[in-house]
mmCIF file of C-alpha atoms in Angstrom:
data_model
loop_
_atom_site.group_PDB
_atom_site.id
_atom_site.type_symbol
_atom_site.label_atom_id
_atom_site.label_comp_id
_atom_site.label_asym_id
_atom_site.label_seq_id
_atom_site.Cartn_x
_atom_site.Cartn_y
_atom_site.Cartn_z
ATOM 1 C CA UNK A 236 113.630 291.913 224.690
ATOM 2 C CA UNK A 237 116.260 290.727 227.167
ATOM 3 C CA UNK A 238 119.913 291.729 226.838
ATOM 4 C CA UNK A 239 121.134 288.291 225.748
ATOM 5 C CA UNK A 240 118.559 288.053 222.949
ATOM 6 C CA UNK A 241 119.542 291.504 221.719
ATOM 7 C CA UNK A 242 123.203 290.573 221.692
ATOM 8 C CA UNK A 243 122.609 287.326 219.829
ATOM 9 C CA UNK A 244 120.376 289.001 217.247
ATOM 10 C CA UNK A 245 122.746 291.851 216.541
ATOM 11 C CA UNK A 246 125.987 289.876 216.625
ATOM 12 C CA UNK A 247 125.205 286.546 214.963
ATOM 13 C CA UNK A 248 123.112 287.189 211.871
ATOM 14 C CA UNK A 249 126.291 286.336 210.065
ATOM 15 C CA UNK A 250 129.397 284.430 211.040
ATOM 16 C CA UNK A 251 127.702 281.781 213.172
ATOM 17 C CA UNK A 252 130.518 279.490 214.400
ATOM 18 C CA UNK A 253 131.347 276.364 212.436
ATOM 19 C CA UNK A 254 132.736 274.465 215.412
ATOM 20 C CA UNK A 255 131.718 271.231 217.175
ATOM 21 C CA UNK A 256 130.173 273.286 220.005
ATOM 22 C CA UNK A 257 129.024 276.500 218.325
ATOM 23 C CA UNK A 258 126.857 277.643 221.235
ATOM 24 C CA UNK A 259 129.795 277.216 223.623
ATOM 25 C CA UNK A 260 131.925 279.359 221.299
ATOM 26 C CA UNK A 261 129.307 282.105 221.364
ATOM 27 C CA UNK A 262 128.952 281.766 225.139
ATOM 28 C CA UNK A 263 132.655 282.343 225.561
ATOM 29 C CA UNK A 264 132.690 285.270 223.143
ATOM 30 C CA UNK A 265 129.972 287.101 225.025
ATOM 31 C CA UNK A 266 130.743 285.922 228.544
ATOM 32 C CA UNK A 267 127.760 283.756 229.489
ATOM 33 C CA UNK A 268 127.402 279.978 229.671
ATOM 34 C CA UNK A 269 126.507 277.563 226.909
ATOM 35 C CA UNK A 270 123.200 276.461 228.427
ATOM 36 C CA UNK A 271 121.982 280.078 228.594
ATOM 37 C CA UNK A 272 122.859 280.665 224.944
ATOM 38 C CA UNK A 273 121.132 277.509 223.788
ATOM 39 C CA UNK A 274 118.076 278.238 225.920
ATOM 40 C CA UNK A 275 117.909 281.736 224.480
ATOM 41 C CA UNK A 276 118.021 280.454 220.890
ATOM 42 C CA UNK A 277 115.234 277.984 221.680
ATOM 43 C CA UNK A 278 113.174 280.724 223.304
ATOM 44 C CA UNK A 279 113.599 283.011 220.275
ATOM 45 C CA UNK A 280 112.620 280.117 218.017
ATOM 46 C CA UNK A 281 109.476 279.428 220.030
ATOM 47 C CA UNK A 282 108.546 283.105 220.009
ATOM 48 C CA UNK A 283 108.928 283.155 216.248
ATOM 49 C CA UNK A 284 111.527 285.943 216.431
ATOM 50 C CA UNK A 285 114.070 283.479 215.087
ATOM 51 C CA UNK A 286 112.777 282.106 211.789
ATOM 52 C CA UNK A 287 115.707 279.742 211.641
ATOM 53 C CA UNK A 288 119.388 279.500 212.400
ATOM 54 C CA UNK A 289 121.659 278.633 209.538
ATOM 55 C CA UNK A 290 122.445 279.406 205.943
ATOM 56 C CA UNK A 291 120.868 281.882 203.599
ATOM 57 C CA UNK A 292 121.665 280.468 200.192
ATOM 58 C CA UNK A 293 122.616 282.607 197.235
ATOM 59 C CA UNK A 294 119.620 282.142 194.954
ATOM 60 C CA UNK A 295 121.627 282.309 191.774
ATOM 61 C CA UNK A 296 124.159 279.715 192.895
ATOM 62 C CA UNK A 297 121.742 277.511 194.789
ATOM 63 C CA UNK A 298 119.407 276.917 191.861
ATOM 64 C CA UNK A 299 116.688 278.844 190.114
ATOM 65 C CA UNK A 300 114.280 281.241 191.760
ATOM 66 C CA UNK A 301 112.088 284.187 190.978
ATOM 67 C CA UNK A 302 109.781 286.728 192.524
ATOM 68 C CA UNK A 303 106.218 286.292 191.311
ATOM 69 C CA UNK A 304 102.819 287.849 191.886
ATOM 70 C CA UNK A 305 99.152 287.257 191.189
ATOM 71 C CA UNK A 306 96.100 289.442 191.231
ATOM 72 C CA UNK A 307 93.294 287.921 193.284
ATOM 73 C CA UNK A 308 89.982 289.219 194.659
ATOM 74 C CA UNK A 309 90.617 291.010 197.962
ATOM 75 C CA UNK A 310 88.067 288.957 199.878
ATOM 76 C CA UNK A 311 89.594 285.640 198.720
ATOM 77 C CA UNK A 312 93.153 286.549 199.580
ATOM 78 C CA UNK A 313 93.555 283.999 202.419
ATOM 79 C CA UNK A 314 92.221 281.235 200.237
ATOM 80 C CA UNK A 315 94.644 281.951 197.396
ATOM 81 C CA UNK A 316 97.528 282.394 199.834
ATOM 82 C CA UNK A 317 96.790 278.945 201.173
ATOM 83 C CA UNK A 318 96.741 277.432 197.682
ATOM 84 C CA UNK A 319 100.109 279.032 196.909
ATOM 85 C CA UNK A 320 101.612 278.078 200.293
ATOM 86 C CA UNK A 321 100.641 274.501 199.534
ATOM 87 C CA UNK A 322 103.460 274.396 197.001
ATOM 88 C CA UNK A 323 106.727 273.382 198.716
ATOM 89 C CA UNK A 324 108.639 275.411 196.121
ATOM 90 C CA UNK A 325 107.220 278.667 197.550
ATOM 91 C CA UNK A 326 109.134 280.209 200.428
ATOM 92 C CA UNK A 327 108.083 283.813 200.955
ATOM 93 C CA UNK A 328 104.479 284.840 200.452
ATOM 94 C CA UNK A 329 103.111 288.280 201.309
ATOM 95 C CA UNK A 330 99.975 290.260 200.717
ATOM 96 C CA UNK A 331 100.861 293.691 199.348
ATOM 97 C CA UNK A 332 98.966 296.863 198.525
ATOM 98 C CA UNK A 333 98.703 296.808 194.747
ATOM 99 C CA UNK A 334 96.481 295.379 192.001
ATOM 100 C CA UNK A 335 98.935 292.497 192.081
ATOM 101 C CA UNK A 336 98.221 291.728 195.712
ATOM 102 C CA UNK A 337 99.910 288.398 196.459
ATOM 103 C CA UNK A 338 103.699 288.288 196.171
ATOM 104 C CA UNK A 339 105.768 285.176 196.573
ATOM 105 C CA UNK A 340 109.147 283.631 195.779
ATOM 106 C CA UNK A 341 109.346 280.389 193.831
ATOM 107 C CA UNK A 342 112.469 278.223 193.921
ATOM 108 C CA UNK A 343 113.580 275.119 192.046
ATOM 109 C CA UNK A 344 116.666 273.096 191.247
ATOM 110 C CA UNK A 345 116.857 274.523 187.706
ATOM 111 C CA UNK A 346 115.115 276.828 185.224
ATOM 112 C CA UNK A 347 113.032 274.097 183.663
ATOM 113 C CA UNK A 348 111.618 272.962 186.999
ATOM 114 C CA UNK A 349 111.065 276.585 187.979
ATOM 115 C CA UNK A 350 108.881 277.120 184.919
ATOM 116 C CA UNK A 351 106.960 273.938 185.707
ATOM 117 C CA UNK A 352 106.350 275.197 189.245
ATOM 118 C CA UNK A 353 105.121 278.550 187.969
ATOM 119 C CA UNK A 354 102.797 276.844 185.479
ATOM 120 C CA UNK A 355 101.400 274.629 188.223
ATOM 121 C CA UNK A 356 100.743 277.626 190.490
ATOM 122 C CA UNK A 357 99.120 279.504 187.640
ATOM 123 C CA UNK A 358 96.881 276.542 186.951
ATOM 124 C CA UNK A 359 95.962 276.071 190.613
ATOM 125 C CA UNK A 360 95.061 279.751 190.950
ATOM 126 C CA UNK A 361 93.380 279.843 187.529
ATOM 127 C CA UNK A 362 95.074 283.124 186.647
ATOM 128 C CA UNK A 363 98.259 284.413 185.077
ATOM 129 C CA UNK A 364 101.369 284.782 187.227
ATOM 130 C CA UNK A 365 103.535 287.871 186.925
ATOM 131 C CA UNK A 366 107.099 286.542 186.790
ATOM 132 C CA UNK A 367 109.927 288.915 187.708
ATOM 133 C CA UNK A 368 113.278 287.141 187.732
ATOM 134 C CA UNK A 369 116.262 288.905 189.221
ATOM 135 C CA UNK A 370 118.833 290.197 186.769
ATOM 136 C CA UNK A 371 121.255 291.820 189.156
ATOM 137 C CA UNK A 372 121.720 291.930 192.935
ATOM 138 C CA UNK A 373 123.116 295.320 193.922
ATOM 139 C CA UNK A 374 122.633 294.852 197.610
ATOM 140 C CA UNK A 375 121.904 291.591 199.366
ATOM 141 C CA UNK A 376 120.563 290.975 202.829
ATOM 142 C CA UNK A 377 123.576 290.682 205.119
ATOM 143 C CA UNK A 378 121.621 290.853 208.305
ATOM 144 C CA UNK A 379 119.490 293.499 209.791
ATOM 145 C CA UNK A 380 120.590 296.151 212.240
ATOM 146 C CA UNK A 381 117.942 296.163 214.942
ATOM 147 C CA UNK A 382 117.452 299.349 216.888
ATOM 148 C CA UNK A 383 116.058 298.533 220.312
ATOM 149 C CA UNK A 384 115.039 302.075 221.167
ATOM 150 C CA UNK B 1395 147.913 263.084 206.096
ATOM 151 C CA UNK B 1396 148.995 261.398 209.300
ATOM 152 C CA UNK B 1397 145.688 259.612 209.505
ATOM 153 C CA UNK B 1398 146.214 258.207 206.063
ATOM 154 C CA UNK B 1399 149.547 256.758 207.101
ATOM 155 C CA UNK B 1400 148.057 255.159 210.192
ATOM 156 C CA UNK B 1401 145.401 253.283 208.259
ATOM 157 C CA UNK B 1402 145.632 249.516 208.563
ATOM 158 C CA UNK B 1403 143.512 247.043 206.661
ATOM 159 C CA UNK B 1404 141.150 246.828 209.637
ATOM 160 C CA UNK B 1405 140.525 250.575 209.877
ATOM 161 C CA UNK B 1406 138.016 252.063 207.460
ATOM 162 C CA UNK B 1407 139.559 254.905 205.493
ATOM 163 C CA UNK B 1408 138.096 258.240 206.505
ATOM 164 C CA UNK B 1409 136.850 259.982 203.391
ATOM 165 C CA UNK B 1410 138.225 263.471 202.780
ATOM 166 C CA UNK B 1411 134.910 265.058 201.964
ATOM 167 C CA UNK B 1412 131.193 264.371 201.688
ATOM 168 C CA UNK B 1413 130.030 262.579 198.577
ATOM 169 C CA UNK B 1414 127.436 264.188 196.305
ATOM 170 C CA UNK B 1415 124.535 262.359 197.867
ATOM 171 C CA UNK B 1416 125.589 263.388 201.373
ATOM 172 C CA UNK B 1417 125.997 267.004 200.249
ATOM 173 C CA UNK B 1418 122.523 266.994 198.811
ATOM 174 C CA UNK B 1419 121.089 265.542 202.002
ATOM 175 C CA UNK B 1420 123.005 268.036 204.129
ATOM 176 C CA UNK B 1421 121.553 270.908 202.117
ATOM 177 C CA UNK B 1422 118.073 269.516 202.476
ATOM 178 C CA UNK B 1423 118.598 269.296 206.224
ATOM 179 C CA UNK B 1424 120.025 272.758 206.857
ATOM 180 C CA UNK B 1425 117.870 274.807 204.516
ATOM 181 C CA UNK B 1426 115.220 274.819 207.237
ATOM 182 C CA UNK B 1427 117.752 275.603 209.947
ATOM 183 C CA UNK B 1428 120.308 273.925 212.203
ATOM 184 C CA UNK B 1429 119.022 271.787 215.070
ATOM 185 C CA UNK B 1430 119.221 273.729 218.325
ATOM 186 C CA UNK B 1431 121.339 271.226 220.228
ATOM 187 C CA UNK B 1432 124.828 271.460 221.766
ATOM 188 C CA UNK B 1433 126.530 269.672 218.878
ATOM 189 C CA UNK B 1434 124.417 270.378 215.779
ATOM 190 C CA UNK B 1435 127.097 269.359 213.270
ATOM 191 C CA UNK B 1436 127.516 265.988 214.945
ATOM 192 C CA UNK B 1437 123.764 265.396 214.756
ATOM 193 C CA UNK B 1438 123.723 266.383 211.074
ATOM 194 C CA UNK B 1439 126.676 264.080 210.414
ATOM 195 C CA UNK B 1440 124.835 261.153 211.996
ATOM 196 C CA UNK B 1441 121.777 261.854 209.860
ATOM 197 C CA UNK B 1442 123.736 261.697 206.626
ATOM 198 C CA UNK B 1443 126.103 258.920 207.697
ATOM 199 C CA UNK B 1444 129.268 260.978 207.840
ATOM 200 C CA UNK B 1445 131.674 262.706 210.209
ATOM 201 C CA UNK B 1446 131.213 265.961 212.076
ATOM 202 C CA UNK B 1447 134.448 267.398 210.688
ATOM 203 C CA UNK B 1448 133.369 266.734 207.090
ATOM 204 C CA UNK B 1449 130.015 268.414 207.665
ATOM 205 C CA UNK B 1450 131.789 271.475 209.063
ATOM 206 C CA UNK B 1451 134.300 271.477 206.184
ATOM 207 C CA UNK B 1452 131.451 271.345 203.685
ATOM 208 C CA UNK B 1453 129.559 274.263 205.242
ATOM 209 C CA UNK B 1454 132.772 276.297 205.369
ATOM 210 C CA UNK B 1455 133.426 275.486 201.716
ATOM 211 C CA UNK B 1456 129.897 276.565 200.725
ATOM 212 C CA UNK B 1457 130.505 279.892 202.459
ATOM 213 C CA UNK B 1458 133.817 280.352 200.665
ATOM 214 C CA UNK B 1459 132.226 279.488 197.331
ATOM 215 C CA UNK B 1460 129.449 281.990 197.898
ATOM 216 C CA UNK B 1461 126.718 279.366 197.751
ATOM 217 C CA UNK B 1462 125.905 280.459 201.304
ATOM 218 C CA UNK B 1463 125.755 284.242 201.371
ATOM 219 C CA UNK B 1464 125.030 284.582 205.073
ATOM 220 C CA UNK B 1465 125.238 282.105 207.934
ATOM 221 C CA UNK B 1466 123.504 282.861 211.213
ATOM 222 C CA UNK B 1467 120.213 284.011 212.695
ATOM 223 C CA UNK B 1468 117.423 284.646 210.241
ATOM 224 C CA UNK B 1469 115.035 286.872 212.159
ATOM 225 C CA UNK B 1470 111.406 287.624 211.593
ATOM 226 C CA UNK B 1471 111.319 291.434 211.307
ATOM 227 C CA UNK B 1472 107.666 291.526 212.142
ATOM 228 C CA UNK B 1473 108.091 289.840 215.495
ATOM 229 C CA UNK B 1474 110.830 292.345 216.388
ATOM 230 C CA UNK B 1475 108.458 295.251 216.006
ATOM 231 C CA UNK B 1476 109.437 296.129 212.452
ATOM 232 C CA UNK B 1477 105.865 295.805 211.343
ATOM 233 C CA UNK B 1478 106.081 298.086 208.323
ATOM 234 C CA UNK B 1479 107.685 296.400 205.356
ATOM 235 C CA UNK B 1480 107.704 298.167 202.035
ATOM 236 C CA UNK B 1481 108.823 296.921 198.680
ATOM 237 C CA UNK B 1482 109.624 300.062 196.710
ATOM 238 C CA UNK B 1483 109.660 299.598 192.954
ATOM 239 C CA UNK B 1484 111.195 302.080 190.507
ATOM 240 C CA UNK B 1485 110.866 302.479 186.772
ATOM 241 C CA UNK B 1486 114.410 303.531 185.916
ATOM 242 C CA UNK B 1487 115.882 304.184 182.514
ATOM 243 C CA UNK B 1488 118.236 301.293 181.727
ATOM 244 C CA UNK B 1489 121.169 303.673 181.288
ATOM 245 C CA UNK B 1490 120.687 305.076 184.769
ATOM 246 C CA UNK B 1491 119.775 301.949 186.683
ATOM 247 C CA UNK B 1492 123.232 301.042 188.050
ATOM 248 C CA UNK B 1493 123.780 304.515 189.445
ATOM 249 C CA UNK B 1494 120.333 304.685 191.034
ATOM 250 C CA UNK B 1495 120.794 301.222 192.543
ATOM 251 C CA UNK B 1496 124.083 302.323 194.102
ATOM 252 C CA UNK B 1497 122.360 305.310 195.686
ATOM 253 C CA UNK B 1498 119.487 303.248 197.067
ATOM 254 C CA UNK B 1499 121.860 300.611 198.432
ATOM 255 C CA UNK B 1500 123.754 303.234 200.398
ATOM 256 C CA UNK B 1501 120.788 303.894 202.688
ATOM 257 C CA UNK B 1502 120.883 301.994 206.003
ATOM 258 C CA UNK B 1503 117.253 300.924 206.023
ATOM 259 C CA UNK B 1504 117.495 299.303 202.588
ATOM 260 C CA UNK B 1505 118.066 295.585 203.130
ATOM 261 C CA UNK B 1506 117.836 294.440 199.516
ATOM 262 C CA UNK B 1507 118.221 296.089 196.144
ATOM 263 C CA UNK B 1508 117.664 294.041 193.006
ATOM 264 C CA UNK B 1509 117.161 294.722 189.330
ATOM 265 C CA UNK B 1510 114.428 292.584 187.804
ATOM 266 C CA UNK B 1511 113.119 292.049 184.330
ATOM 267 C CA UNK B 1512 110.185 294.289 183.373
ATOM 268 C CA UNK B 1513 107.046 292.554 182.236
ATOM 269 C CA UNK B 1514 105.323 294.958 179.881
ATOM 270 C CA UNK B 1515 102.698 296.210 179.682
ATOM 271 C CA UNK B 1516 101.487 295.283 183.160
ATOM 272 C CA UNK B 1517 104.753 295.757 185.029
ATOM 273 C CA UNK B 1518 107.153 298.562 183.995
ATOM 274 C CA UNK B 1519 109.273 298.601 187.173
ATOM 275 C CA UNK B 1520 112.820 297.263 186.990
ATOM 276 C CA UNK B 1521 114.457 298.224 190.283
ATOM 277 C CA UNK B 1522 113.291 296.858 193.629
ATOM 278 C CA UNK B 1523 114.345 297.677 197.154
ATOM 279 C CA UNK B 1524 113.104 296.527 200.527
ATOM 280 C CA UNK B 1525 112.712 298.759 203.562
ATOM 281 C CA UNK B 1526 111.767 297.702 207.083
ATOM 282 C CA UNK B 1527 110.553 300.146 209.715
ATOM 283 C CA UNK B 1528 108.612 300.301 212.926
ATOM 284 C CA UNK B 1529 105.690 302.176 211.408
ATOM 285 C CA UNK B 1530 104.221 303.052 208.060
ATOM 286 C CA UNK B 1531 104.910 306.731 208.707
ATOM 287 C CA UNK B 1532 108.605 306.219 209.410
ATOM 288 C CA UNK B 1533 108.997 304.155 206.242
ATOM 289 C CA UNK B 1534 107.208 306.727 204.085
ATOM 290 C CA UNK B 1535 109.281 309.538 205.596
ATOM 291 C CA UNK B 1536 112.406 307.534 204.934
ATOM 292 C CA UNK B 1537 111.490 307.018 201.278
ATOM 293 C CA UNK B 1538 110.855 310.726 200.926
ATOM 294 C CA UNK B 1539 114.312 311.392 202.336
ATOM 295 C CA UNK B 1540 115.818 308.893 199.886
ATOM 296 C CA UNK B 1541 114.153 310.647 196.962
ATOM 297 C CA UNK B 1542 115.399 314.030 198.126
ATOM 298 C CA UNK B 1543 118.940 313.101 199.075
ATOM 299 C CA UNK B 1544 119.342 310.837 196.068
ATOM 300 C CA UNK B 1545 117.723 313.372 193.667
ATOM 301 C CA UNK B 1546 115.351 310.741 192.389
ATOM 302 C CA UNK B 1547 112.317 312.974 191.803
ATOM 303 C CA UNK B 1548 112.235 312.202 188.095
ATOM 304 C CA UNK B 1549 111.926 308.454 188.625
ATOM 305 C CA UNK B 1550 108.467 306.998 188.936
ATOM 306 C CA UNK B 1551 108.145 304.763 191.965
ATOM 307 C CA UNK B 1552 105.492 302.875 193.886
ATOM 308 C CA UNK B 1553 105.442 301.755 197.499
ATOM 309 C CA UNK B 1554 103.946 298.327 198.147
ATOM 310 C CA UNK B 1555 103.483 297.808 201.861
ATOM 311 C CA UNK B 1556 102.955 294.243 202.957
ATOM 312 C CA UNK B 1557 99.659 293.779 204.742
ATOM 313 C CA UNK B 1558 100.061 290.162 205.722
ATOM 314 C CA UNK B 1559 102.886 287.646 205.905
ATOM 315 C CA UNK B 1560 101.635 284.258 204.772
ATOM 316 C CA UNK B 1561 104.968 282.494 204.632
ATOM 317 C CA UNK B 1562 108.609 283.191 205.417
ATOM 318 C CA UNK B 1563 111.240 280.482 205.383
ATOM 319 C CA UNK B 1564 114.395 279.433 203.604
ATOM 320 C CA UNK B 1565 114.298 278.469 199.945
ATOM 321 C CA UNK B 1566 113.936 274.779 199.256
ATOM 322 C CA UNK B 1567 116.188 274.052 196.363
ATOM 323 C CA UNK B 1568 116.569 270.446 197.400
ATOM 324 C CA UNK B 1569 113.431 268.474 198.040
ATOM 325 C CA UNK B 1570 112.600 267.741 201.606
ATOM 326 C CA UNK B 1571 112.941 264.113 202.584
ATOM 327 C CA UNK B 1572 112.774 261.845 205.595
ATOM 328 C CA UNK B 1573 116.049 263.281 206.942
ATOM 329 C CA UNK B 1574 114.749 266.781 207.473
ATOM 330 C CA UNK B 1575 111.540 265.512 209.042
ATOM 331 C CA UNK B 1576 113.636 263.502 211.483
ATOM 332 C CA UNK B 1577 115.522 266.646 212.526
ATOM 333 C CA UNK B 1578 112.436 268.601 213.444
ATOM 334 C CA UNK B 1579 111.958 266.408 216.472
ATOM 335 C CA UNK B 1580 115.537 266.977 217.569
ATOM 336 C CA UNK B 1581 115.436 270.749 217.509
#
C-alpha cells in the first residue's frame, strides 16, 4: 500500500470535507496536489479497498433496519446468498460459521416495509428468518484504525 | 440576506434549502457514495436541480442532526488484509448487559457493539460485537484477552467467523432511481 493511500485511509474515514473542491482541500492538508488525491481515490475504488466515499447513515434515524439470518444447506450457500442479494433492501450479507450460516442486514423506510421485506426474503428462501433488531448501540463504527505493519 | 435584497423581478429567488423531494433524491444519490470528480457537490446539485451550496448545507445539517454518523472513506477490511472478521455474541444477564457492553467497547479491535433482541429458543444471545484482525489466530487470542481482562468468564459466548462476504455496501433507505444510475457513469 503506497504512502498516500495509507494517509487517506487513516485520516479521512470521518470528516471528509464538505467544500466545493473537497479533494483540493485534502491535497492541501496533506501536502500533495489535487489530481494525485483524486487519482488515488479512484485507484482505491477500482481495487475494491474503498467500498465507497460518503455517508454512513445512522440506521435508527435513517429508517428501519435489522440484522437477520437464515439456516441453509452448506452446499447451497452461494445459491441462497444470490437469492438474498437479489433484494435491493439487503446491504451486508456474510456467510458465518454457525447453524445459522447466512447473515445479512435488511433496511427499509419504515417498520412496516421492513417486515414486508423480511417476509418476502423468507418466502423466497422457503425458510424462517431469524430477526435480531438492534435495541441499543453502545459502540458504533467510527472508522477503522489500520495497522500497516 | 444581501442576496435577498438584491433580488429583482427578473432574478429567480434562490431557495434557502433543498425541498423534500430534492433531499430524498440527494440521499438516494449519496447512499452509494459520492462521485469521484473534482466538484462532487456541484455534480450532485445538477442531478437534483439545485445549487452546490444547498447540497453542502444539507449534508452538513444531516451530520449535525446525527442522521449521518460518519462521513468519509468506507473501506473494505478484507481487501486491506483484515481477512478475519468475527461476530462475537454473548448471552448476558439483562442486569449486567450495560456494564459488559462498556467493557467490550473499550477494546481497540472492537468496531461495533450492539444489544439486540433475543429470539428464544433458537437465539439466546443479546450482545454483539465485531472484531477485525489479520488472522483467525490473532482474533481468537484477542477474544481470550478480552475475556480475561474484562473478567467475562461466566458469560457464555460464541465466535462466528465470516467465511465469505457476499455483499457489503451502504444501506438503501431510499429507493434507487434514475438519478443514482446516472451518477455511476460519472464516478
